[in-house]
mmCIF file with all atom_site columns, C-alpha atoms in Angstrom:
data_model
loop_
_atom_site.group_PDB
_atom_site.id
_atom_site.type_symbol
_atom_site.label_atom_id
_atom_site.label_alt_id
_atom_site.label_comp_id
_atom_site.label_asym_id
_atom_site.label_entity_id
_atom_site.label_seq_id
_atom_site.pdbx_PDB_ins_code
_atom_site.Cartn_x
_atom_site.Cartn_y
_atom_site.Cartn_z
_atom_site.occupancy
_atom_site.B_iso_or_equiv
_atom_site.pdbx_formal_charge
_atom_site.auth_seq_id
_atom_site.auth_comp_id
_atom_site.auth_asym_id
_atom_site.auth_atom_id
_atom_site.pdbx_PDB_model_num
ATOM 1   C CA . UNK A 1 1   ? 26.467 -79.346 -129.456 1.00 0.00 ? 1   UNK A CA 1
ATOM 2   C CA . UNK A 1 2   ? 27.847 -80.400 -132.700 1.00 0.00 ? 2   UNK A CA 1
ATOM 3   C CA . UNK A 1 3   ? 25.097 -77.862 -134.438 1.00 0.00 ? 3   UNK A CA 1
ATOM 4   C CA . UNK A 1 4   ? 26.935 -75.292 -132.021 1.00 0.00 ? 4   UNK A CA 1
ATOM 5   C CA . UNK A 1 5   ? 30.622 -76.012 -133.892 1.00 0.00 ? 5   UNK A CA 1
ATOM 6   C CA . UNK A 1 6   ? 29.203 -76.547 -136.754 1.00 0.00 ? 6   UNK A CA 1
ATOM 7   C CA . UNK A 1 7   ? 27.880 -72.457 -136.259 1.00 0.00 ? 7   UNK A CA 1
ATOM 8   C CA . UNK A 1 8   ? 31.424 -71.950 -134.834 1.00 0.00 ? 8   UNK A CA 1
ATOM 9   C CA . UNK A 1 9   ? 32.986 -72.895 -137.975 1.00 0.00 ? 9   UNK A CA 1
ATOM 10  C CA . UNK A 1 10  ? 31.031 -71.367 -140.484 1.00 0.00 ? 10  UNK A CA 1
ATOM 11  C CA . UNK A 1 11  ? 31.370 -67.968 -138.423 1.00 0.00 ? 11  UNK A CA 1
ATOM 12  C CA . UNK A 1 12  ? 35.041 -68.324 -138.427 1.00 0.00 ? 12  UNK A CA 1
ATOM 13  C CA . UNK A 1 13  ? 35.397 -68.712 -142.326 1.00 0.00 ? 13  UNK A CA 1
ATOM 14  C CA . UNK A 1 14  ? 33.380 -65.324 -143.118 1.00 0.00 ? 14  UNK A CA 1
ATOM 15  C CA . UNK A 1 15  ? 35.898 -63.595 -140.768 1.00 0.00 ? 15  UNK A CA 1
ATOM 16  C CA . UNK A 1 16  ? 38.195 -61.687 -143.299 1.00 0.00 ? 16  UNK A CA 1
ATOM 17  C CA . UNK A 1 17  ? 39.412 -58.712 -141.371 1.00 0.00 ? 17  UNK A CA 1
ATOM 18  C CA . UNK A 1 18  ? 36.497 -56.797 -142.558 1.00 0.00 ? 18  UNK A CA 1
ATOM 19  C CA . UNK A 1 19  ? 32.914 -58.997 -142.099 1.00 0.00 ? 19  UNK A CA 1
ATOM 20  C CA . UNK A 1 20  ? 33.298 -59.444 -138.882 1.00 0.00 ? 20  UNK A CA 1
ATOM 21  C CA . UNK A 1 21  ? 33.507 -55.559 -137.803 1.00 0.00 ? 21  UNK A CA 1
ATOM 22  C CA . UNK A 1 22  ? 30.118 -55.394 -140.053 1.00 0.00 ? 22  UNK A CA 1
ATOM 23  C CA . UNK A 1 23  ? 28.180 -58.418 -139.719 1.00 0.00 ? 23  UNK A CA 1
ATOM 24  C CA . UNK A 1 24  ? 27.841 -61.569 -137.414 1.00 0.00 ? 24  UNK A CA 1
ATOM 25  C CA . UNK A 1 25  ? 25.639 -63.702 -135.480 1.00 0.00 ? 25  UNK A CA 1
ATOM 26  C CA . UNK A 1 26  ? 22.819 -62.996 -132.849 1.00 0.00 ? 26  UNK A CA 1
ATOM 27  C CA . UNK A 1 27  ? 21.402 -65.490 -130.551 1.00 0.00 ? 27  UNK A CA 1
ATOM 28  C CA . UNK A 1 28  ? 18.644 -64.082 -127.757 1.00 0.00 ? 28  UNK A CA 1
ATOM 29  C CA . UNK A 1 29  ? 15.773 -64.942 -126.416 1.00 0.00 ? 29  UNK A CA 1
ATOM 30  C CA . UNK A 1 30  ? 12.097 -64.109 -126.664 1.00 0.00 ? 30  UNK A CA 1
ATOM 31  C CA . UNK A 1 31  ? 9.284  -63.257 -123.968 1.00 0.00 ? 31  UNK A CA 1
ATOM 32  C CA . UNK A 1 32  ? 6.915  -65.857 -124.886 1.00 0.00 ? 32  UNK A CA 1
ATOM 33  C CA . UNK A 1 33  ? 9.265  -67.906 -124.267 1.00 0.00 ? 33  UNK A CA 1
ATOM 34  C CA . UNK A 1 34  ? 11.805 -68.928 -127.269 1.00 0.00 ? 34  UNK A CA 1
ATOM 35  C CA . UNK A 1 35  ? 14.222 -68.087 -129.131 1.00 0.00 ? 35  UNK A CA 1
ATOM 36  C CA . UNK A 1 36  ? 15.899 -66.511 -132.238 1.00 0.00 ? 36  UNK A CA 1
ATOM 37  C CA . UNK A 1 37  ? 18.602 -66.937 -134.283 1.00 0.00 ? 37  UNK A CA 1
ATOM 38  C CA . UNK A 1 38  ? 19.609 -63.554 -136.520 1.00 0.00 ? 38  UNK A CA 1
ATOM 39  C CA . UNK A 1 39  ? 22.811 -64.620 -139.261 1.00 0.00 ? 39  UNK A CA 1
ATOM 40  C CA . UNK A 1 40  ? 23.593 -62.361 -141.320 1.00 0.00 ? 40  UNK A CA 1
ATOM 41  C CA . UNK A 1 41  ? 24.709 -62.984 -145.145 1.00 0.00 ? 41  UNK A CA 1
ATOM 42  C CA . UNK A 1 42  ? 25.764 -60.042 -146.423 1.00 0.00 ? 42  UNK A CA 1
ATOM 43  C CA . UNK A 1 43  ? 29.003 -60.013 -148.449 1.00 0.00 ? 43  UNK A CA 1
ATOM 44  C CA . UNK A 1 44  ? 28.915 -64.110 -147.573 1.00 0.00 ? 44  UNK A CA 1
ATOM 45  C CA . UNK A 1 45  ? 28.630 -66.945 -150.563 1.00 0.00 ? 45  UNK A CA 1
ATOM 46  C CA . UNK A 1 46  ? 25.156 -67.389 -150.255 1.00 0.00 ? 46  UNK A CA 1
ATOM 47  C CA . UNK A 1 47  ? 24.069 -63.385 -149.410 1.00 0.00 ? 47  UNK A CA 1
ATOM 48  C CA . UNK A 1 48  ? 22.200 -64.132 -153.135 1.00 0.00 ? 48  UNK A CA 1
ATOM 49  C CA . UNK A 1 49  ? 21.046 -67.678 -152.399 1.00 0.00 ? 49  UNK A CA 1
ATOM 50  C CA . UNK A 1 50  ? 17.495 -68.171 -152.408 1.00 0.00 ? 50  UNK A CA 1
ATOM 51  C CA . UNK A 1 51  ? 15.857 -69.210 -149.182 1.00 0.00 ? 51  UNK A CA 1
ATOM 52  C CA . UNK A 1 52  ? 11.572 -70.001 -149.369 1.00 0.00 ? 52  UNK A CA 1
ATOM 53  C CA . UNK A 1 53  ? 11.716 -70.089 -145.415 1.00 0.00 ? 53  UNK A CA 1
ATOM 54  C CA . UNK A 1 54  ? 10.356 -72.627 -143.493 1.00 0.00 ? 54  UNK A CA 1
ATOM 55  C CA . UNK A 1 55  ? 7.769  -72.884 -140.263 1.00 0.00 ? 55  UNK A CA 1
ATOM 56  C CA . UNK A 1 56  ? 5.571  -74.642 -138.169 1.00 0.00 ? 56  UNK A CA 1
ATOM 57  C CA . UNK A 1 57  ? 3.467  -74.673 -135.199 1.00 0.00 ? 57  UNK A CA 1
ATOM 58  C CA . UNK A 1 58  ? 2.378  -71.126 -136.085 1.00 0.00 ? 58  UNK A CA 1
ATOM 59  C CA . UNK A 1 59  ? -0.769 -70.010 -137.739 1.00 0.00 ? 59  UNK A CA 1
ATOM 60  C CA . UNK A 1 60  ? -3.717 -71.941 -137.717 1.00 0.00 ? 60  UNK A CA 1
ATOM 61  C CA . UNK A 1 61  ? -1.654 -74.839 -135.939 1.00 0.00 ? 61  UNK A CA 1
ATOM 62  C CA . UNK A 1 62  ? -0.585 -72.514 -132.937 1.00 0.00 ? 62  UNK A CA 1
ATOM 63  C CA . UNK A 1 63  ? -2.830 -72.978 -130.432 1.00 0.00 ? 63  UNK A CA 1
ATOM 64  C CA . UNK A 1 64  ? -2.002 -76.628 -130.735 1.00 0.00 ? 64  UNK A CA 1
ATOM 65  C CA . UNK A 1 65  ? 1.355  -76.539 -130.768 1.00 0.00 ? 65  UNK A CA 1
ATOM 66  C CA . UNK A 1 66  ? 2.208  -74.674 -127.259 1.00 0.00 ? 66  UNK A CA 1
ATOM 67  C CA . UNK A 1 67  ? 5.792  -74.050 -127.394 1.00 0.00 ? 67  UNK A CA 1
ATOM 68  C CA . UNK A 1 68  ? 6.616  -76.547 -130.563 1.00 0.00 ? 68  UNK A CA 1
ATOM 69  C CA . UNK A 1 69  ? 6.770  -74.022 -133.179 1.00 0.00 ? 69  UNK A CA 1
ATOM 70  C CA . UNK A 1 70  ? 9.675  -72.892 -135.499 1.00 0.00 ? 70  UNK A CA 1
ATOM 71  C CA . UNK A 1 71  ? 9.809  -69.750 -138.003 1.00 0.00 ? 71  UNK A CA 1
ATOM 72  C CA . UNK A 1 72  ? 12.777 -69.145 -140.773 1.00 0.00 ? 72  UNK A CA 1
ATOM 73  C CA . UNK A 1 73  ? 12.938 -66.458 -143.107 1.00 0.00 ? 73  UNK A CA 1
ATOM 74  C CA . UNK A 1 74  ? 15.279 -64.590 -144.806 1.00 0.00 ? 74  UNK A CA 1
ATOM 75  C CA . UNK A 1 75  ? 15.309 -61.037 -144.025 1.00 0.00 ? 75  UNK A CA 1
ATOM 76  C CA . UNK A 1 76  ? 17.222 -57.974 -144.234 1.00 0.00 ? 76  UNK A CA 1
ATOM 77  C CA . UNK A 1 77  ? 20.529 -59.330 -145.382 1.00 0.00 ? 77  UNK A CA 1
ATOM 78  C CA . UNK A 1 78  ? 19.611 -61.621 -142.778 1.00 0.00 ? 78  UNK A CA 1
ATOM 79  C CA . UNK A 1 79  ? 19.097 -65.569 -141.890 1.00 0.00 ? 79  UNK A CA 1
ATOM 80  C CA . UNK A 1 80  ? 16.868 -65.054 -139.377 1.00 0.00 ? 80  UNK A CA 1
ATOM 81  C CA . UNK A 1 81  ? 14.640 -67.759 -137.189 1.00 0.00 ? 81  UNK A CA 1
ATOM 82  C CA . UNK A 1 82  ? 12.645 -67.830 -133.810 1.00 0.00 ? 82  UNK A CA 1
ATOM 83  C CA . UNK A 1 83  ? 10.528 -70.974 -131.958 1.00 0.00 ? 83  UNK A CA 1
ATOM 84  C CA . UNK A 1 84  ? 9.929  -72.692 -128.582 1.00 0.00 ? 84  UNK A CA 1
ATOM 85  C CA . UNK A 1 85  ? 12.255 -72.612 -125.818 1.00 0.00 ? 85  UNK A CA 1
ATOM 86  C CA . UNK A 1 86  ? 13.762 -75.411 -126.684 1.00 0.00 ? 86  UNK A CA 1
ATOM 87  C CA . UNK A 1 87  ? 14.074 -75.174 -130.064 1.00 0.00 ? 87  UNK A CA 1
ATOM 88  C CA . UNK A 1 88  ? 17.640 -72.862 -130.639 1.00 0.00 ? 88  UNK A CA 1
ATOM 89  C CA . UNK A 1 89  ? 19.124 -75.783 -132.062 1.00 0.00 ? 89  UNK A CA 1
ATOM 90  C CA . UNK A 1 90  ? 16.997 -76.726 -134.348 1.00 0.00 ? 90  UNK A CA 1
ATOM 91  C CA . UNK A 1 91  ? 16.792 -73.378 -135.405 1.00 0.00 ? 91  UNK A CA 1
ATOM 92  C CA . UNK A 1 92  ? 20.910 -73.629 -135.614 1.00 0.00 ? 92  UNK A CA 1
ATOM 93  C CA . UNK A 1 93  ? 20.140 -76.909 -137.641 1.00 0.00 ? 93  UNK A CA 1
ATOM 94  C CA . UNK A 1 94  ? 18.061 -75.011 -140.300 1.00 0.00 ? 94  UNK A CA 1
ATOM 95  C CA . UNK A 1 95  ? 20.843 -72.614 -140.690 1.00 0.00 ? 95  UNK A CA 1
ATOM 96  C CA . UNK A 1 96  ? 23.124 -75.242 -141.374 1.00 0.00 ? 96  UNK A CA 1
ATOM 97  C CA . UNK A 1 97  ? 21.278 -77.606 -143.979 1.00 0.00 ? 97  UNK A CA 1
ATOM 98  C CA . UNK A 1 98  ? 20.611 -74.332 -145.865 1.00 0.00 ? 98  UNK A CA 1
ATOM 99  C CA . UNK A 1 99  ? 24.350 -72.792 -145.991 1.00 0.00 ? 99  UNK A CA 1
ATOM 100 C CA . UNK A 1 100 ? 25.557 -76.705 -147.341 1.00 0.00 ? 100 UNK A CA 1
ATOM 101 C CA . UNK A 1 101 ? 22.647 -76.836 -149.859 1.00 0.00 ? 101 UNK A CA 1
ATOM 102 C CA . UNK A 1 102 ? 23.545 -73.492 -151.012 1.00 0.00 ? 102 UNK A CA 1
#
């Protein structure tokens, strides 16, 4: 839950009376099952921060992997991961490390 606040927080401090009518945060899920994550960074501190994106589980190590499986990316003005149903905070978590290494 602390990933959750953590998320919270950073949301709050793009709000500026004008990002937030633009931009935000998406959090759904996916049919086989998982998750994803969508943040966007447009007209934030690290819109022009540099982001390799980072995955596993996926590829040649899917069918072994079953639901353990994460993919990060930066796309569209946009922060954007998906993985296993139980992986949404993780995928929070990635977020996270990114923005403070930014």
């Amino acid at each position: 839950m602390e990933a959750l606040k953590e998320l919270e927080e950073w949301y709050f401090s793009q709000c500026n009376e004008d990002w937030e009518h633009t931009y935000g945060i998406e959090i759904g899920t996916l049919d086989n099952p998982g998750w994803f994550l969508k943040v966007d960074i447009t007209d934030t501190d690290i819109e022009e921060k540099k982001y390799e994106g980072f995955s596993y589980g996926v590829g040649d190590d899917a069918e072994a992997s079953g639901y353990d499986w994460i993919i990060t990316k930066l796309e569209g003005g946009k922060f954007v991961g998906y993985g296993g149903p139980h992986k949404l905070s993780e995928l929070i978590k990635l977020f996270l490390k990114w923005v403070k290494n930014a």
